[in-house]
Amino acid sequence: MSILELNDVHAYYGKIHALKGVSLTVEKGEIVSLIGGNGAGKTTTLRTICALMRPTVGSVTFNGENLERYKPSALTAKGIAMVPEGRGVFARMTVLENLEMGAFHRKDKEIGDDIDRIYELFPRLKERRTQLAGTMSGGEQQMLAMGRAMMSRPSLLLLDEPSMGLAPVLVEAIFSTIVDINKQGTTVLLVEQNALMALNIADRGYVLQTGAIALSDSAKALQQNEMVQKVYLGIE
Amino acid sequence: MTLTQRLRGIDWISAALWVFRAVIIILVIVGTVRKLFLGVGTQYTTQDWLDFISSGLSQGGLYALIALGYTMVYGVLFMINFAHGEFFMSGALTSTMLVASTLSRSGFMNEQPIIYLVIVTVAAVLTSMAVALLTERVAYRPLRRAPRLVPLITAIGASFFWQYFFRGLFGSEIKPFPVPAILEGWITIAGITFLKVRFVTLVASLIALILLYLFIMKTKTGKAIRAVAEDKDVATLMGIDVDRTIAMTFAVGAGMAGIAAILWALVFRQAHFYMGFVPGIKAFTAAVLGGIGSIPGAALGGLFLGLIEAVGPPLFLEGLGIPAAHQLKDVTAFTLLVLILIFRPQGIIGERLAEKKA
Ligand SMILES: Nc1ncnc2c1ncn2[C@@H]1O[C@H](COP(=O)(O)OP(=O)(O)OP(=O)(O)O)[C@@H](O)[C@H]1O
Ligand SMILES: [Mg+2]
């Protein structure tokens, strides 16, 4: 059974038909990349998975269970976490408070241990733990958003353009962290415009064009694909 | 640059506003100087001034408590909840009619004054919360996605609805609020003499303000409220139930209004269906003064408004030779509201009202 399955998902913003029958699957343990240009519907796809939007047609199933009967706020406890586009850190809360918000639904005693683990992953966050998140750099905010998402102990992590606006060195660091997180057992669905990096770390990939899946293959095959090379990798 | 070019460069509206601002500051200074150094108008003793200040601060504490409701709801919904004054009124009136008058008639009030105060306060808080939750659920929640003007108008409608509802329930006369004998008279602390009720009001509102601040900063619910105020979608991703948290925000704000309602009734010894209007607008002024959306701002704005209302008229209005200046309390408050909205809509420490996005 796939951990995530989208079946012919259609989604609208008012009259704008943003997703026109998206179907994709993510298997447990994979890193799957969803690449596509501006306005292709990548963010909308992730929002539909998190139930921030509901599909008008089609279904989203998580571990074989249709998500339509769950409140969006219940999905965190089920094991879905998202790092939203633009990071979405709580600017007027401290770094530590942001991390605690990630564990909002949890009642166990291991939250403190998990915070320590996040600090190991991103030592910078530990230095800045009492700083307001809004005053941190873009890279630090990206680390915080990822750390916060991990605080919910997700089985599926959705990342919306984590490399956006970051210096190349930082992008490398973020992507290697994604690989680490995946190795520790979290399945990853990665949305990226940086197709080169995304396909490098992914097992499989989907190409989204104007609200529909145009291509789907193993990451290696997609890197060799002529259309992908031309449009997304900038190889002539 | 020639003179005409220079003149053309000036923005005439902002120049006019500067002149206006300067005139007001000069008037305040002139009035103050004439009062203090030239002896214009009634002469007050030091005790008189201390009375103005202490009653002003205690009144300000009440404004602050009520202002919290405006500022917290604005924080999560970007909406001015004009029915908030009615949440305040409903607590005072219901507690007076159903609880306080019964306990005073039976003699319980003066046998157990502390327990009496606790009971009437709990009754007021619960009523205010219930009215707020009902209003939120029935009138505001269905409009969450409507343009911002729609909930605003609904709030005004809700305000009228509750006024006439409680008038229908309890009648339109002014109801006396029974005050326990231990709160009668004066108390002297550190050489300053206070009316006992004024002292109790100030202390109780300061304690409530501090507890609320700790609640917002330290508890899980408080953090959820702050998260929802920052970003509802991301709060949802954290597993926060946004609708419940918004309802909670209304309940907490209304609870504070319920506490203020009893303190208000103790000071003014009465309750009636119309009593929410003026405190509501004053507290809104306080919230804007402190920067709407900011909790410490609401507290400071309330205290400041109470103080300026009490001290302003005898100080600079009398100094300007205005007769019966003490009757101009409300004028002072509302002039301040207008001035703040013109010159500093972001308040003393908060964000700009007009620019904060929905
Ligand atoms: N809130 C909205 N209201 C109306 N239309 C929207 C809204 N959000 C997105 N859209 C439209 O839906 C389509 C898909 O948008 P989406 O944000 O999913 O694209 P994306 O692939 O994430 O793009 P980007 O790479 O620029 O983030 C676009 O045509 C966009 O204009
Ligand atoms: Mg996007």
XYZ file of C-alpha atoms and ligand atoms in Angstrom:
626
model
C 0.000 0.000 0.000
C 1.318 3.434 -0.920
C 1.723 5.928 1.883
C 0.151 8.639 -0.295
C -2.071 8.399 -3.303
C -3.733 11.174 -5.268
C -6.360 9.944 -7.629
C -7.601 12.278 -10.381
C -7.576 15.336 -8.117
C -9.244 18.509 -9.377
C -9.027 21.729 -7.378
C -10.307 25.245 -7.942
C -9.681 28.753 -6.658
C -13.085 30.210 -7.367
C -13.374 29.767 -11.124
C -9.665 29.100 -11.660
C -9.162 25.411 -12.390
C -5.764 24.920 -10.735
C -5.510 21.111 -10.669
C -6.945 19.215 -13.605
C -6.838 15.592 -12.627
C -3.566 15.062 -10.761
C -2.743 11.454 -9.929
C 0.419 10.480 -8.138
C 1.652 7.973 -5.603
C 4.389 8.055 -3.005
C 5.701 4.805 -1.552
C 6.896 4.450 2.008
C 10.542 5.451 2.415
C 10.861 7.251 -0.908
C 11.895 10.741 -1.827
C 9.598 11.848 -4.632
C 10.119 15.149 -6.415
C 7.351 17.157 -7.955
C 8.810 19.643 -10.395
C 7.154 22.257 -12.540
C 7.278 25.904 -13.514
C 5.562 28.882 -11.905
C 1.846 28.434 -11.547
C 1.930 24.761 -12.539
C -0.023 23.825 -9.417
C 2.714 22.436 -7.153
C 1.690 24.395 -4.067
C -1.949 23.659 -4.760
C -1.168 19.940 -4.868
C 0.491 20.110 -1.448
C -2.329 22.198 -0.003
C -4.797 19.609 -1.210
C -2.831 16.833 0.471
C -2.860 18.767 3.770
C -6.595 19.418 3.366
C -6.042 23.175 3.463
C -7.996 22.835 0.215
C -10.368 20.054 -0.663
C -10.427 18.418 -4.093
C -13.691 19.069 -5.913
C -13.221 15.792 -7.763
C -10.894 12.929 -6.905
C -9.427 11.661 -3.679
C -6.375 11.879 -1.467
C -5.588 8.689 0.430
C -2.982 8.382 3.148
C -1.994 4.857 4.199
C -5.038 3.631 2.324
C -7.425 5.939 4.152
C -9.394 8.667 2.375
C -8.560 11.980 4.050
C -11.813 13.757 3.223
C -13.433 12.875 6.533
C -10.642 14.392 8.609
C -10.402 17.981 9.726
C -7.227 19.608 8.332
C -5.925 20.112 11.863
C -6.219 16.358 12.512
C -3.720 15.426 9.801
C -0.652 16.392 11.808
C -1.479 13.711 14.331
C -1.928 11.219 11.486
C 1.660 11.820 10.402
C 1.587 14.461 7.658
C 3.752 17.552 8.055
C 4.399 20.358 5.613
C 7.042 23.001 5.283
C 5.022 25.634 3.432
C 6.181 27.802 0.578
C 7.991 30.813 2.000
C 8.681 28.859 5.239
C 5.746 30.179 7.232
C 7.592 30.500 10.518
C 5.735 32.334 13.281
C 7.648 35.593 13.085
C 6.556 36.940 16.468
C 7.428 33.755 18.320
C 10.853 32.642 19.423
C 12.733 29.825 17.728
C 11.990 27.542 20.659
C 8.290 28.423 20.617
C 8.160 27.680 16.892
C 9.617 24.240 17.524
C 7.127 23.659 20.329
C 4.287 24.567 17.961
C 5.425 21.716 15.729
C 4.725 19.346 18.609
C 1.388 20.978 19.384
C -0.689 17.801 19.057
C 1.731 15.667 21.075
C 1.255 14.853 24.725
C 4.231 12.531 25.276
C 7.252 13.258 27.420
C 9.809 13.126 24.616
C 9.221 16.578 23.171
C 12.263 17.961 24.958
C 14.454 15.166 23.562
C 13.174 15.867 20.072
C 14.000 19.554 20.428
C 17.552 18.539 21.366
C 17.676 16.330 18.285
C 16.582 19.244 16.078
C 19.298 21.377 17.676
C 21.827 18.671 16.724
C 20.549 18.701 13.168
C 20.631 22.519 13.013
C 23.081 23.847 15.640
C 22.297 27.382 14.486
C 18.786 27.047 15.883
C 20.150 26.266 19.325
C 22.230 29.448 19.336
C 19.170 31.417 18.340
C 16.550 29.671 20.450
C 15.336 32.791 22.266
C 15.416 34.982 19.163
C 12.174 35.961 17.425
C 11.884 33.884 14.269
C 10.994 36.926 12.169
C 14.409 38.427 12.805
C 16.321 35.449 11.392
C 17.827 35.095 7.933
C 16.018 33.227 5.185
C 18.270 30.194 5.543
C 17.790 30.065 9.300
C 14.047 30.349 8.840
C 14.130 27.442 6.388
C 15.984 25.333 8.968
C 13.467 26.360 11.588
C 10.524 25.494 9.366
C 12.009 22.065 8.673
C 12.839 21.498 12.323
C 9.354 22.532 13.307
C 7.826 20.111 10.809
C 10.005 17.295 12.176
C 8.785 18.050 15.702
C 5.453 16.472 14.804
C 7.268 13.174 14.056
C 5.774 12.894 10.587
C 5.799 9.758 8.490
C 5.279 11.923 5.401
C 7.073 15.245 5.025
C 5.930 17.691 2.337
C 8.422 20.366 1.360
C 7.417 23.326 -0.795
C 10.449 24.833 -2.520
C 12.888 24.622 0.383
C 15.696 26.021 -1.782
C 13.841 29.197 -2.694
C 15.950 32.287 -2.184
C 18.891 30.503 -0.567
C 22.588 30.746 -1.428
C 23.970 27.641 -3.224
C 25.936 26.473 -0.168
C 22.809 26.581 1.952
C 20.815 24.786 -0.715
C 23.355 21.938 -0.582
C 23.071 21.812 3.200
C 19.274 21.800 3.135
C 19.166 19.043 0.524
C 21.608 16.864 2.417
C 19.474 17.328 5.518
C 16.465 16.175 3.514
C 18.396 13.024 2.592
C 19.296 12.500 6.268
C 15.715 12.930 7.378
C 14.641 10.447 4.727
C 17.285 7.924 5.815
C 15.911 8.100 9.336
C 12.608 6.827 7.984
C 10.537 9.803 6.885
C 8.983 9.658 3.451
C 9.479 12.899 1.523
C 7.462 14.622 -1.183
C 9.604 17.466 -2.435
C 8.263 20.309 -4.569
C 10.996 22.184 -6.398
C 11.748 24.505 -9.254
C 15.404 23.618 -8.745
C 14.896 20.434 -10.757
C 18.566 19.533 -10.903
C 18.988 19.266 -7.126
C 15.564 17.790 -6.605
C 16.107 14.977 -9.097
C 19.580 14.309 -7.708
C 18.273 13.280 -4.316
C 14.939 11.803 -5.418
C 14.013 8.222 -6.173
C 11.230 9.184 -8.532
C 9.796 12.345 -9.967
C 6.681 13.877 -11.463
C 6.544 16.820 -13.813
C 3.526 19.045 -13.347
C 2.399 21.317 -16.171
C -0.612 23.643 -15.975
C -2.386 21.573 -13.385
C -1.761 18.095 -14.790
C 1.002 15.503 -14.563
C 2.949 15.645 -17.817
C 5.615 13.063 -17.005
C 6.428 10.567 -14.325
C 9.455 8.342 -14.091
C 12.460 7.423 -11.992
C 14.588 10.429 -11.121
C 17.443 9.095 -13.303
C 15.224 8.675 -16.321
C 13.755 12.126 -15.882
C 17.235 13.635 -15.765
C 17.874 12.015 -19.167
C 14.526 13.062 -20.586
C 14.889 15.564 -23.398
C 11.935 17.722 -22.443
C 12.998 17.866 -18.808
C 16.549 18.736 -19.800
C 15.362 21.519 -22.042
C 12.678 23.064 -19.871
C 13.759 22.399 -16.304
C 17.466 21.693 -16.369
C 18.361 24.343 -18.894
C 20.371 21.879 -21.017
C 20.113 22.571 -24.723
C 15.656 75.861 -6.835
C 13.245 78.765 -7.099
C 10.739 79.569 -4.404
C 7.753 78.401 -6.464
C 9.419 75.064 -7.145
C 10.023 74.667 -3.473
C 6.465 75.501 -2.577
C 5.204 73.010 -5.097
C 7.287 70.324 -3.416
C 5.435 70.654 -0.106
C 2.666 68.233 0.551
C -0.054 70.607 1.753
C -2.051 68.014 3.636
C 0.855 66.903 5.737
C 1.815 70.529 6.322
C -1.688 71.263 7.548
C -1.536 68.215 9.820
C 1.746 69.443 11.254
C 0.242 72.831 12.016
C -2.774 71.128 13.612
C -0.507 68.950 15.725
C 1.552 71.942 16.840
C -1.583 73.893 17.775
C -2.825 71.035 19.952
C 0.496 70.616 21.706
C 0.696 74.364 22.299
C -2.861 74.425 23.681
C -2.037 71.601 26.103
C 1.149 73.306 27.227
C -0.470 76.729 27.560
C -3.378 75.257 29.508
C -1.054 73.345 31.818
C 1.163 76.347 32.478
C -1.743 78.673 33.110
C -3.238 76.142 35.491
C -0.144 75.273 37.466
C 1.733 78.557 37.499
C -0.787 81.303 36.908
C -3.570 79.834 39.014
C -6.359 79.945 36.442
C -9.597 78.190 37.490
C -10.235 76.200 40.662
C -7.231 75.585 42.867
C -6.653 71.942 43.735
C -4.682 70.554 46.652
C -2.097 67.817 46.289
C -4.682 65.376 47.644
C -7.054 66.464 44.874
C -4.450 65.761 42.225
C -3.671 62.387 43.768
C -7.385 61.640 43.659
C -7.534 62.517 39.988
C -4.553 60.303 39.283
C -5.659 57.312 41.342
C -9.226 57.342 40.107
C -7.924 57.851 36.585
C -5.631 54.864 36.817
C -8.313 52.675 38.318
C -10.738 53.695 35.584
C -7.933 53.038 33.135
C -7.517 49.522 34.486
C -11.144 48.872 33.560
C -10.630 50.262 30.069
C -7.579 48.042 29.761
C -9.504 44.899 30.719
C -12.218 45.634 28.191
C -9.723 46.705 25.545
C -8.114 43.249 25.639
C -11.198 41.779 24.015
C -11.003 44.202 21.099
C -7.321 43.721 20.603
C -7.328 39.903 20.840
C -10.221 39.474 18.433
C -8.610 41.948 16.059
C -5.425 39.923 16.397
C -6.999 36.688 15.158
C -9.728 37.972 12.814
C -8.700 41.520 11.806
C -12.166 42.556 12.801
C -13.374 45.241 15.206
C -15.906 43.423 17.341
C -18.322 46.238 18.063
C -20.502 43.883 20.104
C -17.764 43.571 22.741
C -19.330 46.301 24.901
C -22.465 44.150 24.997
C -20.483 41.154 26.254
C -19.440 43.434 29.118
C -22.985 44.641 29.718
C -24.500 41.150 29.653
C -22.163 40.009 32.444
C -22.838 42.983 34.680
C -26.586 43.002 34.172
C -27.183 39.268 34.484
C -25.003 38.970 37.560
C -26.752 41.950 39.152
C -30.246 40.673 38.444
C -29.853 36.960 39.067
C -27.064 36.737 41.630
C -26.039 39.955 43.358
C -29.494 41.215 44.300
C -30.502 37.809 45.693
C -27.332 37.440 47.750
C -27.634 40.951 49.132
C -31.308 40.535 50.069
C -30.573 37.288 51.904
C -27.829 39.023 53.889
C -25.140 36.724 52.490
C -23.327 39.646 50.896
C -22.213 41.232 54.157
C -21.712 37.937 55.988
C -19.327 36.593 53.363
C -18.287 39.590 51.269
C -15.300 37.887 49.649
C -17.275 34.826 48.612
C -20.019 37.157 47.410
C -17.567 39.005 45.180
C -16.212 35.740 43.806
C -19.692 34.425 43.027
C -20.922 37.583 41.299
C -17.711 37.764 39.291
C -17.923 34.136 38.199
C -21.548 34.687 37.179
C -20.604 37.742 35.142
C -17.642 36.016 33.505
C -19.700 32.970 32.545
C -22.501 35.105 31.118
C -20.145 37.281 29.106
C -18.380 34.203 27.757
C -21.626 32.491 26.816
C -22.882 35.588 25.002
C -19.549 35.952 23.213
C -19.404 32.302 22.154
C -22.946 32.405 20.884
C -22.289 35.596 18.925
C -19.120 34.169 17.427
C -20.731 30.900 16.441
C -23.981 32.265 15.044
C -23.075 35.691 13.694
C -19.359 35.782 12.899
C -18.164 32.292 11.990
C -20.415 31.906 8.936
C -18.923 35.168 7.626
C -15.287 34.168 8.003
C -14.710 34.366 4.252
C -16.893 37.397 3.578
C -15.407 40.817 2.751
C -14.224 42.611 5.863
C -17.024 45.151 5.940
C -19.631 42.397 6.328
C -18.628 41.093 9.781
C -18.149 44.690 10.908
C -21.747 45.542 10.091
C -22.885 42.244 11.592
C -21.095 43.192 14.798
C -23.055 46.423 15.003
C -26.222 44.419 14.445
C -25.232 41.932 17.139
C -24.625 44.829 19.487
C -28.187 46.112 19.012
C -29.553 42.601 19.266
C -27.991 42.013 22.675
C -28.998 45.423 24.009
C -32.639 44.818 23.187
C -32.449 41.185 24.233
C -31.287 42.158 27.719
C -33.697 45.066 27.893
C -36.482 42.618 27.119
C -35.165 40.191 29.701
C -34.516 42.522 32.614
C -36.333 45.759 31.770
C -34.976 49.182 30.920
C -34.647 50.759 34.389
C -31.296 51.296 36.059
C -30.616 48.470 38.531
C -28.689 49.229 41.738
C -25.670 46.994 42.212
C -25.256 45.988 45.868
C -21.785 46.799 47.204
C -20.569 44.997 50.367
C -20.007 47.216 53.403
C -16.299 46.359 53.567
C -15.793 48.202 50.285
C -17.384 51.418 51.568
C -15.225 54.374 52.474
C -11.572 55.196 52.046
C -8.272 53.492 52.524
C -4.873 55.120 53.064
C -1.805 53.486 51.600
C 1.642 55.060 51.753
C 0.086 58.377 52.699
C -2.252 58.389 49.705
C -5.974 58.133 50.324
C -8.053 56.087 47.869
C -11.700 55.246 47.615
C -11.707 51.568 48.606
C -13.553 50.431 45.476
C -11.129 52.378 43.320
C -8.204 50.702 44.998
C -9.718 47.237 44.660
C -10.516 47.938 41.020
C -6.992 48.979 40.203
C -5.376 46.038 41.978
C -7.828 43.505 40.557
C -7.457 44.766 37.011
C -3.672 44.792 37.215
C -3.701 41.199 38.483
C -6.094 40.157 35.716
C -3.918 41.861 33.096
C -0.801 40.084 34.314
C -2.543 36.712 34.458
C -3.870 37.179 30.951
C -0.420 38.087 29.694
C 1.035 34.951 31.258
C -1.806 32.901 29.798
C -1.093 34.194 26.299
C 2.669 33.836 26.561
C 3.046 30.585 28.491
C 0.115 28.247 28.031
C -0.528 25.987 25.083
C -3.851 27.660 24.357
C -2.204 31.063 24.547
C 0.416 29.977 22.046
C -2.277 28.587 19.775
C -4.010 31.980 19.877
C -0.765 33.688 18.912
C -0.143 31.174 16.136
C -3.627 31.687 14.703
C -3.104 35.452 14.882
C 0.031 35.092 12.768
C -1.033 32.600 10.130
C -4.177 30.478 10.135
C -3.013 28.018 7.485
C 0.304 27.343 9.165
C -1.454 27.085 12.531
C -3.681 24.429 10.973
C -0.592 22.581 9.748
C 0.598 22.493 13.368
C -2.587 20.639 14.257
C -4.308 23.662 15.778
C -8.079 23.759 15.353
C -8.429 27.329 14.124
C -12.185 27.608 14.681
C -11.880 26.418 18.256
C -8.981 28.740 18.904
C -10.899 31.729 17.561
C -13.847 30.809 19.797
C -11.392 30.549 22.688
C -10.087 34.027 21.908
C -13.608 35.421 22.089
C -14.218 33.581 25.354
C -11.041 34.846 26.996
C -11.660 38.433 25.888
C -15.241 38.226 27.109
C -14.073 36.748 30.410
C -11.895 39.793 30.945
C -14.883 41.987 30.083
C -16.927 40.030 32.648
C -14.364 40.801 35.356
C -14.352 44.439 34.294
C -18.164 44.417 34.402
C -18.283 43.576 38.109
C -15.539 46.045 38.974
C -17.412 48.679 36.988
C -20.635 47.859 38.811
C -18.826 48.150 42.155
C -17.548 51.600 41.263
C -20.737 52.990 39.724
C -23.152 50.899 41.847
C -25.502 50.212 38.989
C -26.174 48.148 35.898
C -28.455 48.686 32.923
C -28.936 47.444 29.389
C -27.192 50.457 27.848
C -24.105 50.387 30.048
C -21.892 48.665 27.457
C -21.892 51.455 24.919
C -19.613 54.095 26.399
C -17.147 51.665 28.054
C -17.043 49.793 24.747
C -16.065 52.859 22.764
C -13.641 54.009 25.439
C -11.966 50.611 25.490
C -11.820 50.581 21.710
C -10.086 53.957 21.968
C -7.661 52.440 24.448
C -6.964 49.507 22.129
C -6.296 51.810 19.184
C -4.171 54.030 21.395
C -1.970 51.107 22.360
C -1.909 49.729 18.826
C -4.731 47.377 18.019
C -3.641 43.744 18.029
C -1.095 44.316 20.796
C -1.937 42.990 24.262
C 0.537 45.087 26.268
C -0.606 47.982 24.082
C -4.213 47.522 25.165
C -3.150 47.520 28.805
C -1.023 50.639 28.481
C -3.592 52.343 26.258
C -6.305 51.721 28.839
C -4.287 53.070 31.745
C -3.205 56.067 29.710
C -6.742 56.853 28.597
C -8.064 56.624 32.155
C -5.316 58.920 33.355
C -5.674 61.561 30.655
C -9.448 61.577 31.081
C -9.139 62.234 34.792
C -6.208 64.609 34.790
C -6.627 66.330 31.421
C -9.779 68.362 32.103
C -8.699 69.887 35.432
C -5.193 70.418 34.122
C -5.144 71.863 30.630
C -8.837 72.373 29.877
C -9.451 74.450 32.995
C -6.149 76.165 32.384
C -7.511 77.288 29.026
C -10.427 78.861 30.823
C -13.011 76.305 29.686
C -15.893 76.273 32.179
C -17.028 73.039 33.891
C -14.120 71.151 32.392
C -14.724 68.075 34.536
C -17.791 67.379 32.415
C -15.582 67.041 29.373
C -14.066 63.646 30.280
C -15.691 61.881 27.360
C -14.850 64.698 24.982
C -11.226 64.338 26.013
C -11.306 60.612 25.343
C -12.938 60.881 21.953
C -10.788 63.799 20.869
C -7.854 61.588 21.706
C -9.320 58.775 19.566
C -9.728 61.076 16.586
C -6.250 62.530 17.031
C -4.688 59.078 17.251
C -6.540 57.884 14.175
C -5.346 60.934 12.240
C -1.761 61.060 13.395
C -0.740 57.684 14.654
C -3.117 54.910 13.581
C -0.467 52.376 14.538
C -0.964 53.468 18.153
C 1.761 53.856 20.736
C 3.402 50.480 20.150
C 1.264 48.587 17.686
C 0.836 48.112 14.001
C -0.953 50.404 11.609
C -4.682 49.767 11.565
C -5.167 50.427 7.895
C -2.152 48.546 6.635
C -2.507 45.331 8.541
C -3.562 42.783 6.003
C -6.409 40.324 6.351
N -5.192 32.034 -3.737
C -5.335 31.891 -5.064
N -6.367 32.469 -5.695
C -6.533 32.333 -7.019
N -5.716 31.627 -7.797
C -4.666 31.031 -7.242
C -4.417 31.126 -5.834
N -3.296 30.433 -5.554
C -2.877 29.932 -6.715
N -3.692 30.276 -7.736
C -3.548 29.899 -9.136
O -3.502 28.490 -9.221
C -2.501 28.077 -10.127
C -1.528 27.145 -9.433
O -0.856 27.864 -8.415
P 0.224 27.222 -7.464
O 0.496 28.208 -6.380
O -0.215 25.882 -7.058
O 1.480 27.118 -8.424
P 2.963 26.654 -8.108
O 3.263 25.545 -9.025
O 3.141 26.411 -6.677
O 3.784 27.934 -8.563
P 5.118 28.585 -7.945
O 6.268 27.791 -8.449
O 5.114 29.960 -8.524
O 4.983 28.551 -6.470
C -1.855 29.325 -10.663
O -2.419 29.596 -11.898
C -2.229 30.391 -9.688
O -2.377 31.622 -10.323
Mg 4.233 27.288 -5.228
